[in-house]
Amino acid sequence: MPVKQEEIIWNALDGFEIEIPSWGFANTGTRFGKFVQPAAATTTEEKLSDAGQVHRFTGCCPTVAVHVLWDFPDGGASAREVAEAADRHGVRIGAINPNVFQDQIYRYGSLASPLPEARRAALDHILDSIEIAKQTGSRDISLWFTDGSNYPGTANIRRRKGLFEEGLRAAHERLSDSQRLLVEYKPFEPAFYHTDIADWGMALLLARAAGPKAKVLVDTGHHYQAQNIEQIVAWLLAEDMLGGFHFNDRRYADDDLTLGSIDPYQVFRIFHEILFFQWETRRRPPVAYTIDQSHNLKPKIEEMIQTAATAQELFAKAALVDHAELARRQEARDLIEAEECLKSAFAVDVRPALRLWRRTKGLPEEPLAEFRASGYLERAARERGERNRGAVASYA
Ligand code: AFD
Ligand code: MN
Ligand code: MN
């Protein structure tokens, strides 16, 4: 590999971090059931321990996104202890994810519910989450809402839009100067007729209505099949409204599969739009990269290591696009050569340079193999097996 290419790859990897989700280590499943794994994490401490393994072997996952109801069972009194536990395992707490979709009170929605007590409960939980973020030192409060309706005529869509504007504005007022609200969108599921925040435009308008510290979060699984996600990314960058990503892949819907397992070129094109924007504008707005996947069948820690390594590879490939050449070819309407600027970068096998980068950082060249050799999984299965088998009994 030419030295120049290797340097570009190493510089890209030096600046690349991707956050891992606590919920990726616990037993999850689909609405048709879940297949528990003996080594799955059953406590917040175990999730943070597992996350620490991913960062220890990959070197690019220093922060962990947490889910308030699942990771702070006592509603957040333990925020400092959770942050200390993260530190013990070599990671930090990242985005705080409120949960306003599970409690019965949210039957007709959360911030957009027609029931004032439901709106109040949701706003109180989000405000509590902002306080938790202050205690864990987290910048982002990452909001996903299941609000919507299941049948035509059962909800006043315009009124619900107004309620969301009110609720998000009230939350935005409590942010500290360094905090952000990330507004995530999703076209469907679990609502079957309309979802209140269904696409990037709705998320953009609501984030703008909330205030200057609110941005849009793009979950790659939350788009209709034919949607051009990198075009959405380019528009949000141009509007200074791109807050970050939840990365996963999908074949059909919001499948939460491993990043790059179905369409790696799409992930490359998303990273390319960000790097091209940075090259053209000389600006690097804070864009949070986070994994949001549901590891149903693959071993959870191994899938997270696989995902992080794939993200590094695709980001390194995108960094190889010659932006000056691309701009010239676009200007000249030289279509084939402009496209070749992307295709040739995507075709480079960056794994040798990635392995060398790891070696210079004192990291294992093959993180997955090294993790497997560590025996961590076998120890976790011995320690946690009983509790997870219990989950099967209760689930059967
Ligand atoms: C589910 C939702 C959404 C959310 C995530 C974590 O579809 O992506 O961000 O759970 O709460 O995947
Ligand atoms: Mn998501
Ligand atoms: Mn999702």
CSV table of C-alpha atoms and ligand atoms in Angstrom, one decimal:
chain,number,residue,atom,x,y,z
A,1,MET,CA,0.0,0.0,0.0
A,2,PRO,CA,1.4,3.5,-0.9
A,3,VAL,CA,2.7,5.3,2.3
A,4,LYS,CA,0.3,8.2,1.6
A,5,GLN,CA,-2.7,5.9,1.7
A,6,GLU,CA,-1.5,4.3,4.9
A,7,GLU,CA,-1.0,7.8,6.5
A,8,ILE,CA,-4.5,8.8,5.5
A,9,ILE,CA,-6.0,5.6,7.0
A,10,TRP,CA,-4.0,6.0,10.2
A,11,ASN,CA,-5.1,9.7,10.6
A,12,ALA,CA,-8.7,8.7,10.0
A,13,LEU,CA,-8.5,5.9,12.6
A,14,ASP,CA,-6.9,8.2,15.1
A,15,GLY,CA,-10.0,10.4,15.0
A,16,PHE,CA,-12.7,7.7,14.8
A,17,GLU,CA,-14.8,6.6,17.8
A,18,ILE,CA,-18.1,4.8,17.9
A,19,GLU,CA,-20.3,4.5,21.0
A,20,ILE,CA,-21.7,1.2,22.0
A,21,PRO,CA,-25.2,0.6,23.4
A,22,SER,CA,-25.6,-1.0,26.8
A,23,TRP,CA,-28.8,-2.7,25.5
A,24,GLY,CA,-26.6,-4.6,23.0
A,25,PHE,CA,-25.2,-6.8,25.8
A,26,ALA,CA,-28.4,-7.9,27.5
A,27,ASN,CA,-30.9,-10.5,26.3
A,28,THR,CA,-33.1,-8.9,23.8
A,29,GLY,CA,-35.3,-10.4,21.1
A,30,THR,CA,-38.2,-9.7,18.8
A,31,ARG,CA,-41.9,-9.5,19.5
A,32,PHE,CA,-41.9,-13.2,18.7
A,33,GLY,CA,-39.7,-14.1,21.6
A,34,LYS,CA,-36.0,-14.1,22.6
A,35,PHE,CA,-33.3,-16.7,22.7
A,36,VAL,CA,-31.3,-16.1,25.8
A,37,GLN,CA,-27.5,-16.4,25.9
A,38,PRO,CA,-25.8,-17.8,29.1
A,39,ALA,CA,-23.2,-15.1,29.0
A,40,ALA,CA,-25.6,-12.2,28.4
A,41,ALA,CA,-25.3,-9.3,30.8
A,42,THR,CA,-28.1,-9.1,33.4
A,43,THR,CA,-27.0,-6.0,35.4
A,44,THR,CA,-25.7,-2.6,34.5
A,45,GLU,CA,-22.3,-3.5,35.9
A,46,GLU,CA,-22.1,-6.5,33.6
A,47,LYS,CA,-23.1,-4.5,30.6
A,48,LEU,CA,-20.3,-2.0,31.4
A,49,SER,CA,-17.9,-4.8,31.9
A,50,ASP,CA,-18.8,-6.3,28.5
A,51,ALA,CA,-18.6,-2.8,26.9
A,52,GLY,CA,-15.1,-2.4,28.5
A,53,GLN,CA,-14.0,-5.6,26.7
A,54,VAL,CA,-15.1,-4.2,23.3
A,55,HIS,CA,-13.1,-1.0,23.9
A,56,ARG,CA,-10.1,-2.9,25.4
A,57,PHE,CA,-9.8,-5.0,22.2
A,58,THR,CA,-10.8,-2.4,19.5
A,59,GLY,CA,-9.6,0.8,21.0
A,60,CYS,CA,-12.4,2.8,19.4
A,61,CYS,CA,-15.4,2.5,21.7
A,62,PRO,CA,-14.6,4.6,24.8
A,63,THR,CA,-18.2,5.5,25.6
A,64,VAL,CA,-21.4,3.6,26.3
A,65,ALA,CA,-25.0,4.8,25.5
A,66,VAL,CA,-27.3,3.9,28.3
A,67,HIS,CA,-31.1,3.5,28.6
A,68,VAL,CA,-32.5,5.2,31.7
A,69,LEU,CA,-35.1,2.7,32.8
A,70,TRP,CA,-33.0,-0.4,32.0
A,71,ASP,CA,-29.6,0.9,33.3
A,72,PHE,CA,-30.7,3.1,36.2
A,73,PRO,CA,-33.3,0.9,37.9
A,74,ASP,CA,-33.7,3.4,40.7
A,75,GLY,CA,-34.5,6.2,38.3
A,76,GLY,CA,-31.1,7.8,38.4
A,77,ALA,CA,-30.2,8.0,42.1
A,78,SER,CA,-27.3,5.7,41.1
A,79,ALA,CA,-26.1,8.0,38.3
A,80,ARG,CA,-22.7,8.6,39.9
A,81,GLU,CA,-22.3,4.9,40.8
A,82,VAL,CA,-23.0,4.0,37.2
A,83,ALA,CA,-20.4,6.5,36.0
A,84,GLU,CA,-17.9,5.1,38.5
A,85,ALA,CA,-18.7,1.6,37.3
A,86,ALA,CA,-18.0,2.6,33.7
A,87,ASP,CA,-14.7,4.1,34.8
A,88,ARG,CA,-13.7,0.8,36.5
A,89,HIS,CA,-14.2,-1.0,33.2
A,90,GLY,CA,-12.3,1.6,31.2
A,91,VAL,CA,-15.2,3.3,29.5
A,92,ARG,CA,-17.4,6.4,30.1
A,93,ILE,CA,-21.1,6.9,30.0
A,94,GLY,CA,-22.2,8.5,26.7
A,95,ALA,CA,-25.7,9.3,25.5
A,96,ILE,CA,-28.6,9.1,27.9
A,97,ASN,CA,-31.7,7.4,26.3
A,98,PRO,CA,-34.9,8.2,28.1
A,99,ASN,CA,-37.7,5.6,27.9
A,100,VAL,CA,-41.1,7.0,27.3
A,101,PHE,CA,-42.5,4.1,25.4
A,102,GLN,CA,-42.9,1.2,27.9
A,103,ASP,CA,-45.1,2.4,30.8
A,104,GLN,CA,-48.9,1.8,30.5
A,105,ILE,CA,-49.4,5.6,30.8
A,106,TYR,CA,-47.9,6.0,27.3
A,107,ARG,CA,-50.7,4.0,25.7
A,108,TYR,CA,-51.8,7.0,23.6
A,109,GLY,CA,-48.3,8.5,23.4
A,110,SER,CA,-45.9,10.4,25.5
A,111,LEU,CA,-45.2,14.1,24.8
A,112,ALA,CA,-48.0,14.0,22.2
A,113,SER,CA,-50.5,12.1,24.3
A,114,PRO,CA,-54.0,13.5,24.5
A,115,LEU,CA,-53.8,12.7,28.3
A,116,PRO,CA,-52.1,15.6,30.2
A,117,GLU,CA,-50.9,13.2,32.9
A,118,ALA,CA,-49.0,11.2,30.2
A,119,ARG,CA,-47.4,14.3,28.8
A,120,ARG,CA,-46.4,15.4,32.3
A,121,ALA,CA,-44.9,11.9,33.1
A,122,ALA,CA,-43.0,11.9,29.8
A,123,LEU,CA,-41.6,15.4,30.3
A,124,ASP,CA,-40.7,14.7,33.9
A,125,HIS,CA,-38.8,11.6,32.8
A,126,ILE,CA,-36.9,13.5,30.1
A,127,LEU,CA,-36.0,16.2,32.6
A,128,ASP,CA,-34.8,13.6,35.0
A,129,SER,CA,-32.7,12.1,32.2
A,130,ILE,CA,-31.2,15.6,31.6
A,131,GLU,CA,-30.2,15.7,35.2
A,132,ILE,CA,-28.7,12.2,35.0
A,133,ALA,CA,-26.7,13.4,32.0
A,134,LYS,CA,-25.3,16.2,34.1
A,135,GLN,CA,-24.2,13.7,36.7
A,136,THR,CA,-22.6,11.3,34.2
A,137,GLY,CA,-21.0,14.1,32.3
A,138,SER,CA,-23.0,13.1,29.1
A,139,ARG,CA,-23.4,15.7,26.3
A,140,ASP,CA,-26.3,14.0,24.5
A,141,ILE,CA,-29.9,13.1,25.6
A,142,SER,CA,-31.0,10.9,22.8
A,143,LEU,CA,-34.8,10.9,22.3
A,144,TRP,CA,-36.8,8.2,20.4
A,145,PHE,CA,-40.6,8.3,20.6
A,146,THR,CA,-43.0,5.6,19.7
A,147,ASP,CA,-45.8,8.2,19.6
A,148,GLY,CA,-48.4,7.7,16.8
A,149,SER,CA,-51.7,5.9,16.1
A,150,ASN,CA,-52.8,2.6,14.7
A,151,TYR,CA,-55.9,3.6,12.7
A,152,PRO,CA,-57.0,6.5,10.5
A,153,GLY,CA,-59.1,9.1,12.2
A,154,THR,CA,-58.1,8.2,15.8
A,155,ALA,CA,-55.6,11.0,16.3
A,156,ASN,CA,-55.4,14.7,15.5
A,157,ILE,CA,-52.0,14.8,13.7
A,158,ARG,CA,-51.6,18.5,13.7
A,159,ARG,CA,-52.4,18.8,17.4
A,160,ARG,CA,-49.9,16.1,18.2
A,161,LYS,CA,-47.2,18.1,16.3
A,162,GLY,CA,-48.0,21.1,18.4
A,163,LEU,CA,-47.7,19.1,21.6
A,164,PHE,CA,-44.3,17.8,20.6
A,165,GLU,CA,-43.1,21.3,20.0
A,166,GLU,CA,-44.3,22.3,23.5
A,167,GLY,CA,-42.7,19.3,25.2
A,168,LEU,CA,-39.4,19.5,23.4
A,169,ARG,CA,-39.1,23.2,24.0
A,170,ALA,CA,-39.7,22.6,27.7
A,171,ALA,CA,-37.0,20.0,27.8
A,172,HIS,CA,-34.6,22.1,25.8
A,173,GLU,CA,-34.8,24.9,28.4
A,174,ARG,CA,-33.3,22.6,31.0
A,175,LEU,CA,-30.2,21.7,29.0
A,176,SER,CA,-26.8,23.0,30.2
A,177,ASP,CA,-24.7,24.9,27.7
A,178,SER,CA,-22.8,21.8,26.7
A,179,GLN,CA,-25.7,19.4,26.3
A,180,ARG,CA,-27.8,18.5,23.3
A,181,LEU,CA,-31.2,17.0,22.5
A,182,LEU,CA,-31.0,14.5,19.7
A,183,VAL,CA,-34.4,13.9,18.0
A,184,GLU,CA,-34.6,10.5,16.4
A,185,TYR,CA,-37.2,9.7,13.7
A,186,LYS,CA,-38.6,6.4,12.5
A,187,PRO,CA,-41.3,5.9,9.8
A,188,PHE,CA,-43.2,3.1,11.5
A,189,GLU,CA,-43.2,0.5,14.3
A,190,PRO,CA,-44.7,0.2,16.9
A,191,ALA,CA,-47.4,2.6,15.6
A,192,PHE,CA,-49.0,1.2,12.5
A,193,TYR,CA,-50.9,4.1,10.9
A,194,HIS,CA,-48.9,7.2,11.7
A,195,THR,CA,-45.8,7.9,13.7
A,196,ASP,CA,-45.5,11.4,15.0
A,197,ILE,CA,-41.8,11.8,14.2
A,198,ALA,CA,-41.7,9.7,11.0
A,199,ASP,CA,-39.0,11.2,8.9
A,200,TRP,CA,-36.0,13.5,8.8
A,201,GLY,CA,-38.1,16.6,7.9
A,202,MET,CA,-40.4,16.2,11.0
A,203,ALA,CA,-37.4,15.6,13.2
A,204,LEU,CA,-35.7,18.7,11.7
A,205,LEU,CA,-38.7,21.0,12.3
A,206,LEU,CA,-39.2,19.7,15.8
A,207,ALA,CA,-35.5,20.1,16.7
A,208,ARG,CA,-35.6,23.6,15.3
A,209,ALA,CA,-38.8,24.4,17.4
A,210,ALA,CA,-37.1,23.0,20.5
A,211,GLY,CA,-34.1,25.3,20.3
A,212,PRO,CA,-30.5,25.7,19.1
A,213,LYS,CA,-29.1,22.8,21.1
A,214,ALA,CA,-31.4,20.2,19.5
A,215,LYS,CA,-30.2,18.2,16.5
A,216,VAL,CA,-31.5,15.3,14.3
A,217,LEU,CA,-30.4,11.7,15.0
A,218,VAL,CA,-30.3,9.4,11.9
A,219,ASP,CA,-30.8,5.8,12.6
A,220,THR,CA,-29.8,4.0,9.5
A,221,GLY,CA,-32.5,1.3,9.9
A,222,HIS,CA,-35.3,4.0,10.1
A,223,HIS,CA,-35.9,4.6,6.4
A,224,TYR,CA,-38.0,3.2,3.7
A,225,GLN,CA,-36.2,0.7,1.4
A,226,ALA,CA,-35.5,3.1,-1.5
A,227,GLN,CA,-34.5,6.2,0.6
A,228,ASN,CA,-31.2,7.8,-0.1
A,229,ILE,CA,-29.8,8.1,3.4
A,230,GLU,CA,-26.6,9.9,2.5
A,231,GLN,CA,-28.7,12.6,0.7
A,232,ILE,CA,-30.5,13.2,4.0
A,233,VAL,CA,-27.1,13.3,5.8
A,234,ALA,CA,-25.8,15.9,3.2
A,235,TRP,CA,-28.9,18.1,3.8
A,236,LEU,CA,-28.7,17.9,7.6
A,237,LEU,CA,-24.9,18.8,7.4
A,238,ALA,CA,-25.7,21.7,5.2
A,239,GLU,CA,-28.3,22.9,7.7
A,240,ASP,CA,-26.0,22.3,10.7
A,241,MET,CA,-28.6,20.0,12.1
A,242,LEU,CA,-26.9,16.5,12.0
A,243,GLY,CA,-26.5,15.4,15.6
A,244,GLY,CA,-25.4,11.8,15.0
A,245,PHE,CA,-26.3,8.3,14.0
A,246,HIS,CA,-27.6,5.0,15.3
A,247,PHE,CA,-25.8,2.6,13.1
A,248,ASN,CA,-27.1,-0.9,12.1
A,249,ASP,CA,-28.1,-2.6,8.9
A,250,ARG,CA,-31.3,-4.1,7.6
A,251,ARG,CA,-32.6,-6.2,4.8
A,252,TYR,CA,-36.3,-5.4,5.3
A,253,ALA,CA,-37.2,-2.9,8.1
A,254,ASP,CA,-35.7,-1.8,11.4
A,255,ASP,CA,-33.9,-5.2,11.7
A,256,ASP,CA,-31.0,-3.9,13.8
A,257,LEU,CA,-28.5,-6.2,12.0
A,258,THR,CA,-24.7,-5.8,12.1
A,259,LEU,CA,-23.5,-2.6,10.5
A,260,GLY,CA,-22.3,-3.3,6.9
A,261,SER,CA,-23.7,-6.9,6.9
A,262,ILE,CA,-26.2,-6.1,4.1
A,263,ASP,CA,-25.1,-2.9,2.4
A,264,PRO,CA,-21.5,-1.8,3.3
A,265,TYR,CA,-21.3,0.6,0.4
A,266,GLN,CA,-24.2,2.7,1.8
A,267,VAL,CA,-22.3,3.1,5.1
A,268,PHE,CA,-19.2,4.1,3.1
A,269,ARG,CA,-21.3,6.7,1.2
A,270,ILE,CA,-22.7,8.1,4.5
A,271,PHE,CA,-19.2,8.5,5.9
A,272,HIS,CA,-18.1,10.0,2.6
A,273,GLU,CA,-20.7,12.7,2.7
A,274,ILE,CA,-19.5,13.7,6.2
A,275,LEU,CA,-15.8,13.7,5.2
A,276,PHE,CA,-16.5,15.6,1.9
A,277,PHE,CA,-18.4,18.2,3.9
A,278,GLN,CA,-15.5,18.6,6.3
A,279,TRP,CA,-13.0,18.9,3.5
A,280,GLU,CA,-15.1,21.5,1.6
A,281,THR,CA,-16.1,23.6,4.6
A,282,ARG,CA,-13.0,23.0,6.8
A,283,ARG,CA,-15.6,22.5,9.6
A,284,ARG,CA,-16.0,19.3,11.8
A,285,PRO,CA,-19.4,19.6,13.6
A,286,PRO,CA,-19.8,17.2,16.5
A,287,VAL,CA,-21.5,14.1,14.9
A,288,ALA,CA,-22.1,11.3,17.4
A,289,TYR,CA,-21.5,7.8,15.9
A,290,THR,CA,-23.4,5.1,17.9
A,291,ILE,CA,-24.2,1.5,17.4
A,292,ASP,CA,-27.9,0.6,17.9
A,293,GLN,CA,-28.2,-3.1,17.2
A,294,SER,CA,-30.1,-6.0,18.7
A,295,HIS,CA,-27.8,-9.0,19.0
A,296,ASN,CA,-30.4,-11.7,19.0
A,297,LEU,CA,-28.4,-14.8,17.8
A,298,LYS,CA,-24.8,-13.8,17.4
A,299,PRO,CA,-22.7,-13.8,20.6
A,300,LYS,CA,-23.2,-10.2,21.8
A,301,ILE,CA,-19.7,-9.0,22.7
A,302,GLU,CA,-18.3,-10.7,19.6
A,303,GLU,CA,-20.9,-9.0,17.4
A,304,MET,CA,-20.1,-5.6,19.0
A,305,ILE,CA,-16.4,-6.1,18.3
A,306,GLN,CA,-17.2,-7.2,14.7
A,307,THR,CA,-19.4,-4.1,14.3
A,308,ALA,CA,-16.7,-1.7,15.6
A,309,ALA,CA,-14.1,-3.2,13.4
A,310,THR,CA,-16.4,-3.0,10.3
A,311,ALA,CA,-17.1,0.7,11.1
A,312,GLN,CA,-13.4,1.4,11.3
A,313,GLU,CA,-12.8,-0.3,7.9
A,314,LEU,CA,-15.6,1.6,6.2
A,315,PHE,CA,-14.6,4.9,7.7
A,316,ALA,CA,-11.0,4.3,6.6
A,317,LYS,CA,-12.1,3.5,3.1
A,318,ALA,CA,-14.2,6.7,3.0
A,319,ALA,CA,-11.2,8.7,4.1
A,320,LEU,CA,-9.3,7.5,1.0
A,321,VAL,CA,-11.6,9.5,-1.4
A,322,ASP,CA,-9.6,12.2,-3.1
A,323,HIS,CA,-11.9,15.1,-2.5
A,324,ALA,CA,-10.0,17.6,-4.6
A,325,GLU,CA,-10.0,15.2,-7.6
A,326,LEU,CA,-13.7,14.5,-7.0
A,327,ALA,CA,-14.5,18.2,-6.9
A,328,ARG,CA,-12.6,18.6,-10.2
A,329,ARG,CA,-14.4,15.7,-11.9
A,330,GLN,CA,-17.8,16.9,-10.7
A,331,GLU,CA,-17.0,20.4,-12.0
A,332,ALA,CA,-16.0,19.0,-15.3
A,333,ARG,CA,-19.1,16.7,-15.4
A,334,ASP,CA,-16.8,13.8,-15.9
A,335,LEU,CA,-19.3,11.3,-14.6
A,336,ILE,CA,-17.3,8.1,-14.8
A,337,GLU,CA,-14.2,9.5,-13.2
A,338,ALA,CA,-16.2,11.3,-10.5
A,339,GLU,CA,-17.9,8.0,-9.6
A,340,GLU,CA,-14.5,6.2,-9.8
A,341,CYS,CA,-13.2,8.5,-7.0
A,342,LEU,CA,-15.7,6.7,-4.7
A,343,LYS,CA,-15.5,3.2,-6.2
A,344,SER,CA,-11.7,3.1,-6.1
A,345,ALA,CA,-11.5,4.2,-2.4
A,346,PHE,CA,-14.2,1.6,-1.5
A,347,ALA,CA,-12.2,-1.1,-3.3
A,348,VAL,CA,-9.1,-0.6,-1.2
A,349,ASP,CA,-8.4,-3.4,1.3
A,350,VAL,CA,-7.7,-1.3,4.4
A,351,ARG,CA,-7.3,-4.3,6.7
A,352,PRO,CA,-3.5,-4.5,6.5
A,353,ALA,CA,-3.2,-0.8,7.4
A,354,LEU,CA,-5.8,-1.3,10.2
A,355,ARG,CA,-3.8,-4.2,11.6
A,356,LEU,CA,-0.6,-2.1,11.6
A,357,TRP,CA,-2.5,0.8,13.2
A,358,ARG,CA,-3.6,-1.5,16.0
A,359,ARG,CA,-0.1,-2.7,16.5
A,360,THR,CA,1.2,0.9,16.9
A,361,LYS,CA,-1.5,1.5,19.5
A,362,GLY,CA,-0.6,-1.6,21.5
A,363,LEU,CA,-3.9,-3.2,20.4
A,364,PRO,CA,-4.4,-6.8,19.2
A,365,GLU,CA,-4.2,-6.9,15.4
A,366,GLU,CA,-7.2,-9.3,15.4
A,367,PRO,CA,-9.5,-8.1,18.2
A,368,LEU,CA,-12.0,-10.9,17.8
A,369,ALA,CA,-9.5,-13.7,18.0
A,370,GLU,CA,-7.8,-12.0,21.0
A,371,PHE,CA,-11.1,-11.7,22.8
A,372,ARG,CA,-12.0,-15.3,22.1
A,373,ALA,CA,-8.6,-16.4,23.5
A,374,SER,CA,-9.1,-14.3,26.7
A,375,GLY,CA,-11.7,-16.7,28.2
A,376,TYR,CA,-13.9,-13.8,29.2
A,377,LEU,CA,-17.0,-15.3,27.5
A,378,GLU,CA,-16.6,-18.7,29.3
A,379,ARG,CA,-16.2,-16.9,32.7
A,380,ALA,CA,-19.2,-14.8,32.0
A,381,ALA,CA,-21.3,-17.8,31.0
A,382,ARG,CA,-20.3,-19.6,34.2
A,383,GLU,CA,-21.1,-16.6,36.4
A,384,ARG,CA,-24.3,-15.5,34.6
A,385,GLY,CA,-25.7,-18.8,33.3
A,386,GLU,CA,-28.1,-19.5,36.1
A,387,ARG,CA,-29.6,-16.0,36.0
A,388,ASN,CA,-30.0,-16.2,32.2
A,389,ARG,CA,-31.5,-19.8,32.4
A,390,GLY,CA,-33.9,-18.3,34.9
A,391,ALA,CA,-35.0,-15.8,32.2
A,392,VAL,CA,-35.8,-18.8,30.0
A,393,ALA,CA,-37.9,-20.4,32.7
A,394,SER,CA,-39.9,-17.2,33.2
A,395,TYR,CA,-40.1,-16.8,29.5
A,396,ALA,CA,-41.2,-20.3,28.6
B,1,AFD,C1,-35.1,0.7,19.0
B,1,AFD,C2,-35.8,1.8,18.3
B,1,AFD,C3,-34.8,3.0,18.2
B,1,AFD,C4,-34.2,3.4,19.5
B,1,AFD,C5,-33.5,2.1,20.1
B,1,AFD,C6,-33.0,2.4,21.5
B,1,AFD,O1,-36.2,1.4,17.0
B,1,AFD,O2,-33.9,2.8,17.2
B,1,AFD,O3,-33.1,4.3,19.2
B,1,AFD,O4,-34.5,1.1,20.2
B,1,AFD,O5,-34.0,2.9,22.3
B,1,AFD,O6,-34.1,0.2,18.1
B,2,MN,MN,-32.1,4.0,17.2
B,3,MN,MN,-34.4,1.2,15.8
